Amino acid sequence: MSQPSLSEALRGVVRRDLLLAMRHRSDVAMSVFFVVIVASLFPLGVGPEPAVLRTIASGVLWVTALLACLLSLGRLFTADYLDGVLEQTLLIPQPLAVLVVGKVFSHWVISGLPVVLLSPLLGLQFGLSGESLGVLTLSLLLGTPTLSMIGAIGAALTLGLRGSGLLVALLVLPLFIPVLIFGAGAVSSSLAGIGSEANLSLLGACFLLSLAFAPWATAVALRIALE
Amino acid sequence: MQWGSVAEFLAMGGYGLYVWPSFGVAALCMGGEVIAVWRRHAAASESHDES
Amino acid sequence: MFQTVALSGSRGERRLFSDVNVTVKPGTLLAVVGENGSGKTSFLRMLCGLLSPDGGEILWQGNNIRKLKELYSAQLTYVGHLNGIKDELTPVENLKVSACLAGDESSGGVVQKALEAVGLGRAVHRLPTRVLSQGQKRRVTLARLWLSTRPLWLLDEPFASLDAAATSYLTQQIQSHLSRGGMVVVATHQEIDLPPDCIQHLRLTQ
Amino acid sequence: MSTTGINWFKYSSPQAIYPLAGRMIPWFAAVAVGVIAIGLYIGFFVAPTDATQGDAYRIIFVHVPAAWMSMFLYVIMAIWAGIGLGLNARPSFMMAQAIAPTGAMFTFLALFTGSMWGKPTWGAWWVWDARLTSELILLFQYIGIILLRSSIDDLRRADRASAVLALVGVINVPIIYFSVKWWNTLHQGASVTITAAPTMAGSMVTAMLIMMVGFWMYSFAVTLARMRCVIVERERQPSWGKPASIPDVVEAR
């Protein structure tokens, strides 16, 4: 009889997903490219007025990050579900919720982290400067893992359903709203000179709360989906 | 009773355009829901008897 | 010892089987047979704990597996319909990851030996699994059994798309597992070439 | 039948609930009609015209009860969903399924009447106020739950997946409410607030509470009736709930 230690199992899950991402580098590149393109469309639509761009910057960039997360949610469990890896993951003798954290972490590394790293550049496009750029990056760093965790619930619930791509968006977007509000709020309050600490700490609270609940809900949803 | 006439009642102090649609749509929604449930039950029990 | 008590199960709203009582003693194999759609896969998934029964209990050493949870998962190796391997990874990588996740030894040497035992030569070890044939993929999956140190094996159609050579490798491996006191449950269409005194059959009918 | 449930679930099986609900519906319906009629009478003929808002405030008699019902029903639905998940009890999933459309209807009603009230008092059909926004998101959540259920064919999975979503949503509702509230205050200073309470006459409050009771009774009647639909629809499936036409399991050596 054998049993992997918790950290061993967690590392195994993360390593496999990152290895797969390395084999599919174009997927990662695509989500980065998506973010850049969508963010660049707004100045074209709204007009190049710097003052206007600065006011909408936080909202636009946050919504873009949110969409990028949403687009990549389909990849989170579907492939594993189709080739039977998910089934085997459920049979790993460690708490499924912890393994879900591993999967979500690698999803974030692939789809969220690139957006965070890119955000200063995108912020410059919108005329943000100095402190606001830092706040934007920090808020995305805190917020995108939360998005991935909440999104995982939706991805697990809609696993293997027809039209699941659209459905997951409908289910998950209302749950994203607090993160969007606090994230965009942090940037605009720093622009307004109020100080972004309040929003950032609320964003941190959202992160902790979803870390406490979302993996567990995702684990339950996965077991339901695989019955 | 503060209403002098039916017309006054319907005018709702000039807000009739807002008050009556509110109650009308409420009645419509609730009545519609009752009818929908009724029909659903009828349809369900009918096909149930067939089988 | 592994047993089911008055087990019943359904798929969707269709009742598949009910009141199944079987006991699998160490060193014995239970062959689950029946036509397509008779519920063999559901039965096996239920024994894994992936599917919850409608009624009845599944007992491992006298304890309900629902209560044991992860303790029970640590006792079994399941090979399902789906291979559970990643097309993009090589056979070696696939096997290493699954052995590591099972808590088995996952060093390169052991993994290569297991792959050779199922008849996969070194030539394919470093290719992405995607390019392998159906039977070769199945062999990669089954190679997990050469690494497994768990007492209970649950195998769903393990012989499907295997050639004669691979079938005999697998039969030998099952036999040596049984002789070590292991337990095996197999869903299959085929006769298994094992001494009859260690096999019992469970026939599911519609 | 589920044998994992506690014994009293045997008595709350769908077959037992069906006739019981059938007997209760007419009473609830009758009380609902009577109470709503009284509420409307007091609301339109006894309650005086509001000093500041004129007669537009009378929308409150449908708006506030609808808004309350939308939230109550969500919480009740989530509780049933939780019981269903916890005890693996089929009737409580059915109850949750029966509540969702009524909850969505009241949410829509609250939004519609709210916007009807907002136009004359605030001068806008829609304001991004904390209450309005969270009510809108509540509607999205109801729709999401209904959509998720309808896109899953397997009943057991549909029951349990939508239950998980309902429970996740119930955590989200207060978070949304406060987030939107803080978002408003952080940005725009004081936001629009409903300051009717202190100036309200006794008869106004009475009418509102009576309407509230009427809406409760209506909800009972309608959800029980829908519960009966659900029971019949599911019974149509072969082998439902009955002690199974047992396929033989032959054990051989």
XYZ file of C-alpha atoms in Angstrom:
737
model
C 0.000 0.000 0.000
C 1.299 3.406 -0.887
C 0.244 6.936 -0.376
C 1.785 10.140 -1.670
C 2.373 12.884 0.844
C 0.186 15.930 0.416
C 2.985 18.094 -0.928
C 4.078 15.313 -3.265
C 0.575 15.000 -4.697
C 0.208 18.748 -4.995
C 3.561 19.071 -6.730
C 2.675 16.224 -9.076
C -0.548 17.911 -10.165
C 1.107 21.279 -10.694
C 4.112 19.822 -12.488
C 1.961 17.924 -14.961
C -0.168 20.961 -15.782
C 2.833 23.221 -16.232
C 4.549 20.603 -18.352
C 1.459 20.453 -20.548
C 1.401 24.230 -20.794
C 5.018 24.144 -21.958
C 3.954 21.811 -24.764
C 1.143 24.230 -25.653
C 3.009 27.498 -25.485
C 0.813 28.973 -28.177
C -2.216 28.741 -25.852
C -0.503 30.924 -23.289
C 0.627 33.322 -25.979
C -2.910 33.534 -27.281
C -4.415 34.612 -23.980
C -1.727 37.291 -23.618
C -2.364 38.473 -27.145
C -6.105 38.555 -26.470
C -5.605 40.866 -23.509
C -3.356 43.200 -25.481
C -5.766 43.410 -28.397
C -8.889 43.952 -26.324
C -7.197 46.624 -24.225
C -6.002 48.345 -27.388
C -9.492 48.398 -28.859
C -10.864 50.694 -26.178
C -8.831 53.806 -27.025
C -9.896 53.278 -30.643
C -13.537 53.147 -29.635
C -13.575 55.809 -26.961
C -11.163 58.258 -28.541
C -7.612 59.208 -27.649
C -8.477 61.865 -25.030
C -5.872 61.192 -22.273
C -8.136 62.345 -19.431
C -10.947 60.030 -20.542
C -8.569 57.124 -21.008
C -7.142 57.602 -17.546
C -10.606 57.473 -15.972
C -11.676 54.321 -17.776
C -8.278 52.604 -17.532
C -8.915 50.680 -14.315
C -12.291 49.385 -15.426
C -11.158 48.455 -18.915
C -8.034 46.629 -17.820
C -9.871 44.767 -15.105
C -12.685 43.695 -17.395
C -10.061 42.540 -19.884
C -8.314 40.449 -17.237
C -11.671 39.017 -16.270
C -12.458 38.021 -19.844
C -9.031 36.456 -20.292
C -9.635 34.342 -17.198
C -13.079 33.386 -18.453
C -11.785 32.323 -21.860
C -9.202 30.008 -20.381
C -11.583 28.396 -17.874
C -12.640 25.840 -20.434
C -9.127 24.423 -20.393
C -9.086 23.969 -16.634
C -10.779 20.579 -16.374
C -12.166 19.664 -19.792
C -9.094 17.951 -21.217
C -8.571 16.003 -17.990
C -12.216 15.019 -18.033
C -12.081 13.705 -21.583
C -8.896 11.643 -21.259
C -9.686 10.174 -17.856
C -6.975 12.000 -15.917
C -9.610 13.717 -13.817
C -11.037 10.373 -12.791
C -7.601 9.320 -11.596
C -7.151 12.645 -9.823
C -10.295 11.969 -7.820
C -8.792 8.687 -6.700
C -5.583 10.231 -5.372
C -5.668 9.545 -1.643
C -5.390 13.174 -0.614
C -8.162 15.743 -0.101
C -9.507 16.712 -3.500
C -9.925 20.349 -2.470
C -6.160 20.634 -2.006
C -5.487 19.067 -5.393
C -7.951 21.555 -6.875
C -5.833 24.342 -5.409
C -2.910 22.855 -7.327
C -4.851 22.808 -10.587
C -6.106 26.340 -10.056
C -2.606 27.524 -9.233
C -1.242 26.210 -12.498
C -4.199 27.688 -14.347
C -3.356 31.027 -12.786
C 0.318 30.729 -13.698
C -0.687 30.094 -17.289
C -3.505 32.583 -17.749
C -3.416 35.078 -14.872
C 0.241 35.709 -14.246
C 1.009 36.797 -17.838
C -1.742 39.402 -17.555
C -0.319 40.654 -14.259
C 3.145 40.936 -15.763
C 1.788 42.705 -18.799
C -0.414 45.131 -16.884
C 2.171 47.931 -16.357
C 2.634 48.075 -20.093
C -1.096 48.200 -20.745
C -1.485 50.801 -18.024
C 1.020 53.015 -19.820
C -1.126 52.771 -22.956
C -3.918 54.354 -20.951
C -1.730 57.072 -19.498
C -1.481 55.686 -15.990
C 1.696 56.568 -14.241
C 3.836 55.875 -11.196
C 1.832 54.864 -8.195
C -1.303 53.925 -10.136
C 0.650 51.493 -12.279
C 1.937 49.816 -9.135
C -1.553 49.654 -7.651
C -2.916 48.205 -10.893
C -0.307 45.458 -10.911
C -0.763 44.738 -7.230
C -4.558 44.615 -7.521
C -4.316 42.196 -10.449
C -1.799 40.099 -8.536
C -4.289 39.772 -5.687
C -7.382 39.572 -7.840
C -6.562 37.196 -10.697
C -5.975 34.161 -8.442
C -9.357 34.883 -6.873
C -10.904 34.934 -10.323
C -9.295 31.597 -11.151
C -10.571 30.042 -7.952
C -14.141 31.280 -8.409
C -14.022 30.372 -12.070
C -13.006 26.831 -11.181
C -16.369 26.330 -9.473
C -18.174 27.268 -12.654
C -15.862 25.181 -14.804
C -16.463 22.146 -12.591
C -20.230 22.630 -12.536
C -20.503 22.828 -16.318
C -18.007 20.076 -17.052
C -18.951 18.086 -20.119
C -22.204 19.938 -20.795
C -23.183 21.134 -24.234
C -22.629 24.844 -24.657
C -20.616 24.876 -21.485
C -18.422 27.759 -22.655
C -21.297 30.216 -22.676
C -22.920 28.735 -19.607
C -19.784 29.052 -17.512
C -19.639 32.749 -18.365
C -23.226 33.252 -17.253
C -22.664 31.416 -13.992
C -19.321 32.893 -13.095
C -19.566 36.551 -14.101
C -22.000 37.512 -11.314
C -19.611 35.916 -8.846
C -16.715 37.939 -10.253
C -18.382 41.267 -9.538
C -16.968 41.959 -6.048
C -13.443 41.291 -7.296
C -13.992 43.591 -10.258
C -15.356 46.349 -8.035
C -12.535 46.240 -5.505
C -9.834 45.762 -8.127
C -10.930 48.598 -10.356
C -11.747 50.620 -7.247
C -8.188 50.313 -5.971
C -6.781 51.815 -9.142
C -9.283 54.635 -9.424
C -8.962 55.578 -5.781
C -5.217 55.808 -6.182
C -5.800 58.017 -9.226
C -8.137 60.175 -7.179
C -5.487 60.409 -4.480
C -7.666 58.805 -1.796
C -5.285 55.904 -1.238
C -5.975 52.382 -2.342
C -5.348 50.512 0.918
C -9.031 49.972 1.706
C -9.787 48.399 -1.677
C -6.616 46.354 -1.709
C -7.314 44.889 1.693
C -10.867 44.075 0.631
C -9.384 42.386 -2.420
C -7.146 40.426 -0.074
C -10.181 39.462 1.977
C -11.909 38.210 -1.181
C -8.810 36.176 -1.941
C -8.765 34.553 1.482
C -12.489 33.927 1.466
C -12.387 32.250 -1.920
C -9.320 30.272 -0.888
C -11.364 28.964 2.016
C -14.538 28.108 0.109
C -13.944 27.824 -3.627
C -11.669 24.747 -3.723
C -14.070 22.896 -1.520
C -17.073 23.825 -3.687
C -15.086 22.919 -6.795
C -14.222 19.529 -5.331
C -17.884 18.839 -4.599
C -18.838 19.966 -8.098
C -16.190 17.742 -9.677
C -17.425 14.697 -7.802
C -20.952 15.491 -8.955
C -19.813 15.935 -12.546
C -17.988 12.617 -12.604
C -20.796 10.524 -11.182
C -60.879 58.205 1.682
C -58.930 60.861 -0.136
C -60.165 60.223 -3.690
C -62.908 62.528 -4.958
C -63.629 60.629 -8.163
C -62.576 57.597 -10.163
C -60.565 59.821 -12.484
C -58.677 61.255 -9.560
C -58.000 57.759 -8.310
C -56.675 56.696 -11.679
C -54.508 59.792 -11.976
C -52.767 58.990 -8.674
C -51.848 62.626 -8.137
C -50.144 62.709 -11.526
C -48.152 59.512 -10.936
C -50.687 57.133 -12.460
C -48.301 56.442 -15.324
C -45.852 54.948 -12.857
C -48.124 53.439 -10.218
C -50.512 51.509 -12.442
C -47.905 49.804 -14.652
C -46.158 48.665 -11.483
C -49.249 46.992 -10.123
C -50.326 45.858 -13.573
C -47.045 44.118 -14.301
C -47.067 42.599 -10.818
C -50.531 41.185 -11.433
C -49.497 39.999 -14.872
C -46.375 38.270 -13.575
C -48.093 36.571 -10.699
C -51.165 35.618 -12.700
C -48.984 34.450 -15.551
C -46.956 32.310 -13.205
C -50.099 30.696 -11.819
C -51.343 29.915 -15.327
C -47.945 28.580 -16.362
C -47.777 26.250 -13.373
C -51.345 25.156 -14.011
C -50.600 24.305 -17.623
C -47.384 22.559 -16.682
C -49.258 20.392 -14.220
C -51.957 19.603 -16.748
C -49.397 18.690 -19.403
C -47.371 16.603 -17.000
C -50.281 14.623 -15.608
C -51.767 14.107 -19.073
C -48.633 12.513 -20.479
C -48.298 10.657 -17.227
C -51.673 9.027 -17.711
C -50.795 8.031 -21.242
C -47.698 6.181 -20.256
C -11.254 -8.592 2.408
C -13.527 -6.628 0.165
C -17.267 -7.076 -0.059
C -20.513 -5.528 -1.219
C -23.712 -5.830 0.752
C -27.081 -5.509 -0.968
C -25.554 -3.087 -3.436
C -27.855 -1.470 -5.946
C -27.161 1.131 -8.549
C -28.752 3.051 -11.364
C -27.692 5.281 -14.199
C -29.894 8.291 -14.715
C -33.318 6.911 -13.910
C -32.568 3.393 -15.092
C -32.005 0.720 -12.497
C -28.933 -1.305 -13.450
C -28.603 -3.861 -10.706
C -29.798 -4.396 -7.193
C -29.063 -6.564 -4.217
C -25.562 -7.536 -5.275
C -23.676 -9.419 -2.570
C -20.143 -10.441 -3.395
C -17.041 -11.032 -1.358
C -13.536 -10.823 -2.758
C -11.003 -12.605 -0.595
C -7.256 -11.973 -0.802
C -5.756 -13.918 -3.675
C -8.985 -14.081 -5.660
C -10.375 -12.395 -8.703
C -13.934 -11.302 -9.372
C -14.864 -11.249 -13.044
C -17.835 -8.995 -13.753
C -19.454 -10.120 -16.971
C -22.521 -9.030 -18.893
C -23.640 -7.455 -22.136
C -22.920 -3.895 -23.150
C -24.967 -1.537 -21.044
C -25.552 -4.015 -18.271
C -23.776 -1.769 -15.813
C -20.304 -3.247 -15.550
C -18.580 0.108 -15.732
C -20.989 1.669 -13.257
C -20.406 -1.236 -10.925
C -16.648 -0.756 -11.062
C -16.882 2.990 -10.639
C -19.068 2.374 -7.642
C -16.433 0.086 -6.159
C -13.909 2.906 -6.657
C -16.133 5.314 -4.794
C -16.564 7.514 -7.860
C -20.250 6.712 -8.082
C -22.477 6.519 -5.049
C -24.754 3.511 -4.794
C -28.522 3.811 -4.597
C -28.534 1.438 -1.719
C -26.369 -1.027 0.075
C -22.802 -0.780 1.219
C -19.291 -1.417 -0.012
C -17.031 -2.652 2.733
C -13.253 -2.686 2.865
C -11.980 -4.811 5.759
C -15.451 -4.437 7.250
C -15.585 -0.641 7.056
C -17.821 1.324 4.706
C -15.703 2.999 2.031
C -17.708 6.209 2.408
C -16.282 6.564 5.881
C -12.766 5.550 4.907
C -12.587 8.041 2.004
C -8.907 8.720 1.237
C -7.806 5.769 3.346
C -9.708 3.576 0.937
C -8.442 5.358 -2.183
C -4.935 4.494 -0.992
C -5.808 0.787 -1.266
C -6.822 0.647 -4.900
C -5.552 1.038 -8.410
C -8.229 1.727 -10.990
C -7.816 1.347 -14.709
C -10.905 2.730 -16.369
C -12.340 2.902 -19.845
C -10.425 6.078 -20.410
C -6.702 5.721 -20.373
C -6.009 8.578 -18.009
C -2.840 9.547 -19.853
C -1.934 12.802 -21.512
C -1.473 12.740 -25.285
C 1.101 15.505 -25.179
C 3.387 13.784 -22.699
C 5.668 10.851 -23.435
C 4.915 7.408 -21.995
C 7.730 7.871 -19.494
C 6.445 11.238 -18.331
C 2.895 9.922 -18.079
C 3.909 6.960 -16.037
C 6.230 8.983 -13.816
C 3.480 11.456 -12.966
C 0.875 8.813 -12.235
C 3.297 6.778 -10.129
C 4.291 9.903 -8.223
C 0.614 10.768 -7.638
C -0.050 7.239 -6.457
C 2.887 7.460 -4.060
C 4.727 4.654 -5.859
C 8.351 4.691 -6.823
C 8.703 6.865 -9.893
C 12.401 6.851 -10.762
C 13.323 6.650 -14.420
C 14.697 3.130 -14.232
C 11.610 1.611 -12.619
C 9.313 3.334 -15.076
C 11.292 2.169 -18.090
C 11.304 -1.375 -16.773
C 7.517 -1.282 -16.390
C 7.090 -0.035 -19.945
C 9.351 -2.785 -21.238
C 7.364 -5.335 -19.259
C 4.225 -4.432 -21.235
C 6.177 -4.698 -24.457
C 6.873 -1.077 -25.222
C 10.418 -0.797 -26.505
C 12.747 2.084 -25.766
C 12.041 3.527 -29.192
C 8.642 4.818 -28.111
C 9.560 5.924 -24.586
C 10.423 9.453 -25.655
C 7.656 10.010 -28.199
C 4.522 11.942 -27.357
C 1.785 9.424 -26.537
C -0.355 11.070 -29.206
C 1.520 9.245 -31.989
C 1.116 5.779 -30.447
C -1.513 3.288 -31.552
C -4.622 2.550 -29.501
C -3.147 -0.685 -28.198
C 0.144 0.958 -27.302
C -1.666 3.662 -25.356
C -3.541 0.981 -23.502
C -0.227 -0.651 -22.648
C 1.087 2.610 -21.214
C -1.974 2.761 -18.987
C -1.628 -0.833 -17.881
C 2.055 -0.349 -17.092
C 0.822 1.358 -13.930
C -0.046 -2.110 -12.639
C 3.642 -3.050 -12.757
C 4.393 -0.152 -10.418
C 1.358 -0.500 -8.172
C 1.860 -1.798 -4.665
C -1.799 -1.526 -3.710
C -3.811 -4.554 -2.711
C -6.989 -3.946 -4.733
C -7.035 -3.631 -8.513
C -10.172 -2.548 -10.317
C -9.801 -3.058 -14.059
C -12.430 -2.041 -16.594
C -12.044 -3.997 -19.841
C -8.256 -4.250 -19.463
C -7.915 -6.629 -22.393
C -9.708 -4.409 -24.881
C -7.485 -3.517 -27.869
C -4.604 -5.611 -26.556
C -2.912 -8.205 -28.757
C -2.185 -11.780 -27.702
C 1.247 -10.992 -26.321
C 0.072 -8.094 -24.182
C -2.897 -10.135 -22.973
C -0.605 -12.819 -21.686
C 1.731 -10.281 -20.017
C -1.271 -8.817 -18.241
C -2.648 -12.196 -17.219
C 0.726 -13.101 -15.734
C 0.870 -9.827 -13.866
C -2.640 -10.377 -12.470
C -1.663 -13.859 -11.425
C 1.436 -12.718 -9.602
C -0.611 -10.004 -7.892
C -3.084 -12.633 -6.719
C -0.309 -14.897 -5.511
C 0.980 -12.012 -3.384
C -2.446 -11.942 -1.732
C -3.856 -9.116 -3.855
C -7.465 -8.752 -4.941
C -8.689 -8.006 -8.458
C -12.047 -7.037 -9.885
C -12.211 -7.171 -13.679
C -15.023 -6.157 -15.981
C -14.517 -8.165 -19.136
C -16.017 -9.998 -22.089
C -13.149 -12.409 -22.327
C -12.321 -15.571 -20.478
C -9.347 -15.034 -18.244
C -6.705 -17.694 -18.360
C -6.305 -18.267 -14.621
C -6.769 -21.275 -12.349
C -10.540 -21.589 -11.833
C -10.323 -21.887 -8.071
C -9.334 -18.236 -7.683
C -12.001 -16.805 -10.004
C -15.608 -16.069 -9.265
C -18.032 -14.600 -11.744
C -20.666 -11.961 -11.298
C -23.115 -11.806 -14.175
C -25.078 -8.595 -14.602
C -28.190 -8.939 -16.730
C -30.553 -6.335 -18.008
C -35.057 5.058 -2.848
C -32.301 6.534 -0.844
C -31.503 4.399 2.137
C -28.892 6.759 3.459
C -31.483 9.294 4.640
C -32.845 9.372 8.151
C -36.010 7.472 8.786
C -38.329 10.436 8.652
C -37.429 10.965 5.044
C -39.511 7.945 4.334
C -42.496 9.988 5.400
C -41.442 13.001 3.403
C -41.085 11.003 0.220
C -42.443 12.623 -2.948
C -45.420 10.266 -2.977
C -46.446 11.493 0.457
C -45.823 15.151 -0.336
C -47.890 15.158 -3.513
C -51.366 14.763 -1.962
C -50.396 16.806 1.090
C -49.348 19.721 -1.120
C -52.538 19.284 -3.108
C -54.595 19.759 0.035
C -52.606 22.784 1.198
C -52.532 24.747 -2.060
C -56.195 25.912 -2.077
C -55.890 27.252 1.455
C -52.725 29.163 0.751
C -54.174 30.465 -2.496
C -57.388 31.609 -0.858
C -55.561 33.322 1.988
C -53.184 34.928 -0.509
C -56.031 36.392 -2.553
C -57.851 37.638 0.551
C -54.799 39.133 2.206
C -53.572 40.815 -0.955
C -57.043 42.294 -1.502
C -57.035 43.719 2.053
C -53.498 45.006 1.566
C -54.416 46.748 -1.661
C -57.494 48.265 -0.079
C -55.523 49.720 2.816
C -52.728 50.742 0.479
C -54.942 52.644 -1.920
C -57.840 53.853 0.198
C -56.685 54.130 3.802
C -53.043 55.116 3.550
C -52.666 58.872 3.008
C -50.721 60.562 0.249
C -47.059 60.959 1.155
C -46.029 64.537 1.885
C -42.806 64.466 -0.167
C -43.333 61.788 -2.790
C -46.999 62.237 -3.526
C -48.885 59.140 -4.619
C -45.875 57.653 -6.405
C -44.848 56.115 -3.099
C -47.768 53.672 -3.391
C -45.504 51.537 -5.552
C -43.893 50.604 -2.240
C -46.782 48.203 -1.548
C -45.674 45.942 -4.338
C -42.027 46.910 -4.592
C -40.802 46.279 -1.064
C -42.629 42.976 -0.536
C -41.366 41.748 -3.912
C -37.796 42.726 -3.053
C -38.014 40.999 0.298
C -39.510 37.881 -1.242
C -36.747 37.760 -3.822
C -34.165 37.566 -1.053
C -36.121 35.323 1.302
C -36.842 32.865 -1.466
C -33.184 32.761 -2.447
C -32.162 31.945 1.089
C -34.889 29.327 1.444
C -33.919 27.797 -1.866
C -30.288 27.639 -0.753
C -31.310 26.025 2.547
C -33.260 23.336 0.724
C -30.336 22.854 -1.617
C -27.998 22.490 1.346
C -30.277 19.971 3.045
C -30.472 18.080 -0.212
C -26.705 17.906 -0.546
C -26.174 17.070 3.084
C -28.765 14.333 3.455
C -29.014 13.257 -0.160
C -32.753 13.863 0.013
C -34.583 14.060 -3.265
C -37.624 16.047 -2.062
C -35.514 18.950 -0.877
C -33.847 19.243 -4.294
C -37.309 19.286 -5.817
C -38.312 22.031 -3.412
C -35.286 24.099 -4.417
C -36.164 23.514 -8.057
C -39.749 24.625 -7.417
C -38.722 27.833 -5.661
C -36.261 29.193 -8.231
C -38.691 30.491 -10.896
C -40.887 32.237 -8.327
C -37.823 33.857 -6.808
C -36.673 35.010 -10.222
C -40.144 36.395 -10.918
C -40.153 38.441 -7.698
C -36.641 39.686 -8.417
C -37.725 40.878 -11.819
C -40.788 42.479 -10.248
C -38.691 44.271 -7.648
C -36.431 45.635 -10.383
C -39.296 46.677 -12.621
C -41.316 48.416 -9.913
C -38.126 49.935 -8.553
C -37.379 51.542 -11.842
C -41.008 52.726 -12.081
C -40.567 54.348 -8.706
C -37.119 55.692 -9.453
C -38.158 57.683 -12.521
C -40.506 60.131 -10.728
C -38.529 60.339 -7.479
C -34.882 60.281 -8.660
C -35.501 61.306 -12.245
C -33.849 58.189 -13.670
C -35.075 54.734 -14.596
C -31.923 53.173 -13.275
C -29.337 54.210 -10.728
C -26.232 52.200 -9.902
C -27.208 52.137 -6.285
C -26.095 49.317 -4.022
C -29.553 47.879 -3.614
C -30.458 48.000 -7.277
C -27.186 46.545 -8.439
C -27.229 43.679 -5.990
C -30.846 42.952 -6.851
C -29.864 42.829 -10.526
C -27.073 40.391 -9.746
C -29.495 38.317 -7.694
C -31.606 38.039 -10.842
C -28.526 36.874 -12.776
C -27.897 34.250 -10.138
C -31.463 32.957 -10.278
C -31.229 32.765 -14.059
C -27.871 31.006 -13.821
C -29.272 28.371 -11.487
C -32.287 27.764 -13.713
C -30.096 27.600 -16.831
C -27.608 25.239 -15.250
C -30.384 22.893 -14.211
C -31.996 22.914 -17.611
C -28.749 22.174 -19.421
C -28.018 19.013 -17.449
C -29.949 15.957 -18.592
C -29.093 13.672 -15.730
C -31.543 14.567 -12.953
C -29.283 13.589 -10.116
C -26.448 15.718 -11.412
C -28.820 18.576 -12.236
C -30.145 18.557 -8.680
C -26.783 18.565 -7.050
C -24.956 20.913 -9.397
C -27.610 23.593 -9.107
C -27.600 23.107 -5.339
C -23.869 23.833 -5.228
C -24.380 26.947 -7.336
C -27.215 28.134 -5.084
C -25.016 27.739 -2.018
C -22.083 29.541 -3.605
C -24.465 32.324 -4.593
C -25.799 32.728 -1.078
C -22.299 33.562 0.135
C -21.924 35.976 -2.731
C -25.102 37.969 -2.123
C -24.003 39.829 1.040
C -20.512 40.312 -0.414
C -21.991 41.900 -3.506
C -24.260 44.084 -1.455
C -21.446 45.503 0.637
C -19.002 45.728 -2.234
C -21.406 47.794 -4.291
C -22.211 49.931 -1.306
C -18.562 50.713 -0.602
C -17.891 51.178 -4.283
C -20.600 53.823 -4.361
C -19.454 55.677 -1.280
C -15.811 55.527 -2.238
C -16.549 57.080 -5.588
C -19.431 59.442 -5.312
C -19.807 60.345 -1.701
C -23.378 60.046 -0.521
C -25.494 57.864 -2.749
C -29.215 57.781 -3.178
C -30.889 56.253 -0.185
C -34.398 55.266 0.619
C -35.396 57.458 3.511
C -39.062 56.631 3.643
C -39.093 54.798 6.940
C -39.263 57.556 9.564
C -41.910 59.583 7.789
C -44.168 56.655 7.003
C -47.626 56.694 8.471
C -48.866 53.694 10.394
C -51.356 52.678 7.743
C -48.594 52.676 5.131
C -46.531 50.249 7.153
C -49.584 48.126 7.834
C -50.467 47.901 4.168
C -46.905 46.974 3.272
C -46.723 44.247 5.892
C -50.098 42.839 4.858
C -48.970 42.732 1.233
C -45.856 40.992 2.427
C -47.934 38.281 4.118
C -50.005 37.970 0.968
C -46.875 37.471 -1.140
C -45.650 34.817 1.275
C -48.926 32.934 0.940
C -48.806 33.309 -2.830
C -45.267 31.922 -2.838
C -46.289 28.946 -0.735
C -49.176 28.156 -3.041
C -47.234 28.565 -6.265
C -44.102 26.698 -5.188
C -46.136 23.814 -3.808
C -48.042 23.660 -7.078
C -44.777 23.654 -9.012
C -43.447 21.008 -6.657
C -46.385 18.839 -7.696
C -45.506 19.415 -11.356
C -41.942 18.392 -10.682
C -43.076 15.254 -8.867
C -45.364 14.231 -11.704
C -42.738 14.997 -14.351
C -40.168 12.903 -12.571
C -42.581 10.091 -11.901
C -42.996 9.743 -15.631
C -39.485 8.360 -15.706
C -39.562 4.589 -15.431
C -38.434 2.981 -12.190
C -38.693 6.250 -10.355
C -38.864 5.785 -6.640
C -40.504 2.409 -6.922
C -38.732 -0.616 -5.490
C -37.278 -1.384 -8.920
C -38.289 -4.069 -11.291
C -35.286 -6.031 -10.198
C -32.899 -7.280 -12.848
C -31.496 -10.580 -11.751
C -28.006 -10.826 -10.515
C -26.915 -14.358 -10.860
C -23.929 -15.300 -8.891
C -21.924 -18.196 -10.160
C -18.719 -19.794 -9.259
